[in-house]
Amino acid sequence: MSAKIISGNEVSKQLKDEMKEEVVKLKAQGMEPCLSVILVGEDPASKVYVLNKKKACEYIGIKSLETRLPATTTTEELLKVIEGYNNDKTVHGILCQLPLPKHIPETKILRAILPEKDVDCFHPFNVGLISIGEVRFLPCTPAGVIELIKRGGFETAGKDVVILGRSNIVGRPLSNMLDQRDMNATVTMCHTKTKNLKERCAAADIVIGAIGRPEYVKADMVKEGAVVIDVGINRVDAPGTEKGFKLVGDVAFDEVKEKAAAITPVPGGVGPMTIAMLMKNTLTAAKEAFFKK
Ligand code: BQF
């Protein structure tokens, strides 16, 4: 039997349509939600991501501002740009596209964004709020994963979830969210030093791949009837194709789909959900700012 394919393209479209309607109402009340995106350098993947965010803003009716800085930008120059957006009352969300050029310390930059405008939810203050279950923003990719599981109709309460990967952006916050009282999953985080990793995966009701290794999760690592969520976006060489590369996830899709109950594709799975959740955070920030004053 072949797995149900959980389409992030479809679910994210649905979410964006809901937000589009909401923005019409917010604008009627005199509010114009606005997201500022800062891109430092010329990373080709980052350029695509920034463009995806701009297009989503346009679709929903969120105003978007963009600052593009050369790769040679100093930390101080970047901090100035952030400060400008922090002080701008018409800007509700700010994000600095990662990764940054190596000479700029990421931690320093992420701490500079005002927590109430931190729509990526990377500021330590907002990260801390998640771990105590007191939530303002949810980090975009983990929130997208959870939304896909929910809208796919899959229960998390009492389920064993294995997360492959412990990054600050995906694995760690996702673990923090899934074992809160509203989700009630039992979470195991696996990494390079984990013993019996294969066996742990194969025993899980839900497997989440977030390690950045192309097609790492094979069919023998997945239980019959499991739900498999693929967060990986890996560029692999594909000679003869238009771009010379293709995107594959952390899951060997073709073989795992024959065993899983449900699986997310790459592209068109978690990726578009990340963007939709960013839009949701931007609306949250705008509403908080507007109704507070
Ligand atoms: C799709 C990201 C790693 C590091 C920094 C749609 C996106 C990707 C794929 C996208 C990502 C990944 C983003 C698809 C934003 C997700 O159709 O499968 C959208 O734009 N993403 C980012 O901003 O920074 C990253 C991954």
Short mmCIF file of N, CA and C and ligand atoms in Angstrom, two decimals, residues 9 48-49 52-53 97-99 233 266-269 271-272 274-275, ligand 1:
data_model
loop_
_atom_site.label_atom_id
_atom_site.label_comp_id
_atom_site.label_asym_id
_atom_site.label_seq_id
_atom_site.Cartn_x
_atom_site.Cartn_y
_atom_site.Cartn_z
N ASN A 9 2.08 22.14 -0.21
CA ASN A 9 1.60 23.17 -1.15
C ASN A 9 0.12 23.45 -0.93
N VAL A 48 16.49 32.66 -3.14
CA VAL A 48 15.22 31.99 -3.45
C VAL A 48 14.27 32.10 -2.26
N TYR A 49 14.78 31.85 -1.05
CA TYR A 49 13.94 31.90 0.14
C TYR A 49 13.36 33.29 0.37
N ASN A 52 10.64 33.86 -2.03
CA ASN A 52 9.42 33.14 -1.61
C ASN A 52 8.65 33.94 -0.55
N LYS A 53 9.39 34.57 0.36
CA LYS A 53 8.75 35.34 1.43
C LYS A 53 8.07 36.58 0.88
N GLN A 97 17.92 36.95 7.06
CA GLN A 97 18.03 35.65 6.41
C GLN A 97 19.32 34.94 6.81
N LEU A 98 19.22 33.70 7.23
CA LEU A 98 20.39 32.89 7.56
C LEU A 98 20.71 31.95 6.40
N PRO A 99 21.94 31.50 6.23
CA PRO A 99 23.11 31.81 7.06
C PRO A 99 23.71 33.19 6.74
N ILE A 233 16.06 19.80 3.00
CA ILE A 233 16.10 20.37 1.64
C ILE A 233 17.55 20.30 1.19
N VAL A 266 9.36 16.36 -0.89
CA VAL A 266 10.31 17.47 -1.04
C VAL A 266 10.60 17.60 -2.53
N PRO A 267 10.37 18.74 -3.14
CA PRO A 267 9.78 19.96 -2.56
C PRO A 267 8.26 19.81 -2.37
N GLY A 268 7.66 20.87 -1.84
CA GLY A 268 6.20 20.90 -1.73
C GLY A 268 5.65 20.30 -0.46
N GLY A 269 6.52 20.06 0.53
CA GLY A 269 6.07 19.53 1.82
C GLY A 269 6.18 20.58 2.92
N GLY A 271 8.57 22.84 3.31
CA GLY A 271 9.09 24.13 2.83
C GLY A 271 8.03 25.22 2.71
N PRO A 272 6.97 24.99 1.92
CA PRO A 272 5.96 26.02 1.80
C PRO A 272 5.24 26.33 3.11
N THR A 274 6.74 26.47 6.02
CA THR A 274 7.62 27.40 6.73
C THR A 274 7.25 28.84 6.37
N ILE A 275 7.04 29.06 5.09
CA ILE A 275 6.69 30.40 4.63
C ILE A 275 5.32 30.82 5.16
C1 BQF B 1 9.30 23.80 -1.35
C2 BQF B 1 15.72 27.31 4.84
C3 BQF B 1 17.59 25.91 5.39
C4 BQF B 1 18.31 27.01 5.84
C5 BQF B 1 17.73 28.27 5.82
C6 BQF B 1 9.16 26.11 -0.42
C7 BQF B 1 10.98 27.07 0.83
C8 BQF B 1 11.72 25.92 0.61
C9 BQF B 1 11.18 24.86 -0.10
C10 BQF B 1 11.53 28.21 1.58
C11 BQF B 1 14.38 27.53 4.30
C12 BQF B 1 13.58 26.40 3.77
C13 BQF B 1 13.89 28.83 4.24
C14 BQF B 1 9.90 24.96 -0.62
C15 BQF B 1 12.56 29.16 3.61
C16 BQF B 1 12.13 26.78 3.55
O1 BQF B 1 8.47 24.02 -2.25
O2 BQF B 1 9.60 22.66 -0.98
C17 BQF B 1 9.69 27.17 0.31
O3 BQF B 1 11.53 29.32 1.07
N1 BQF B 1 12.04 28.05 2.86
C18 BQF B 1 14.68 29.90 4.76
O4 BQF B 1 14.28 31.05 4.75
O5 BQF B 1 15.89 29.64 5.28
C19 BQF B 1 16.44 28.41 5.32
C20 BQF B 1 16.31 26.05 4.88
#
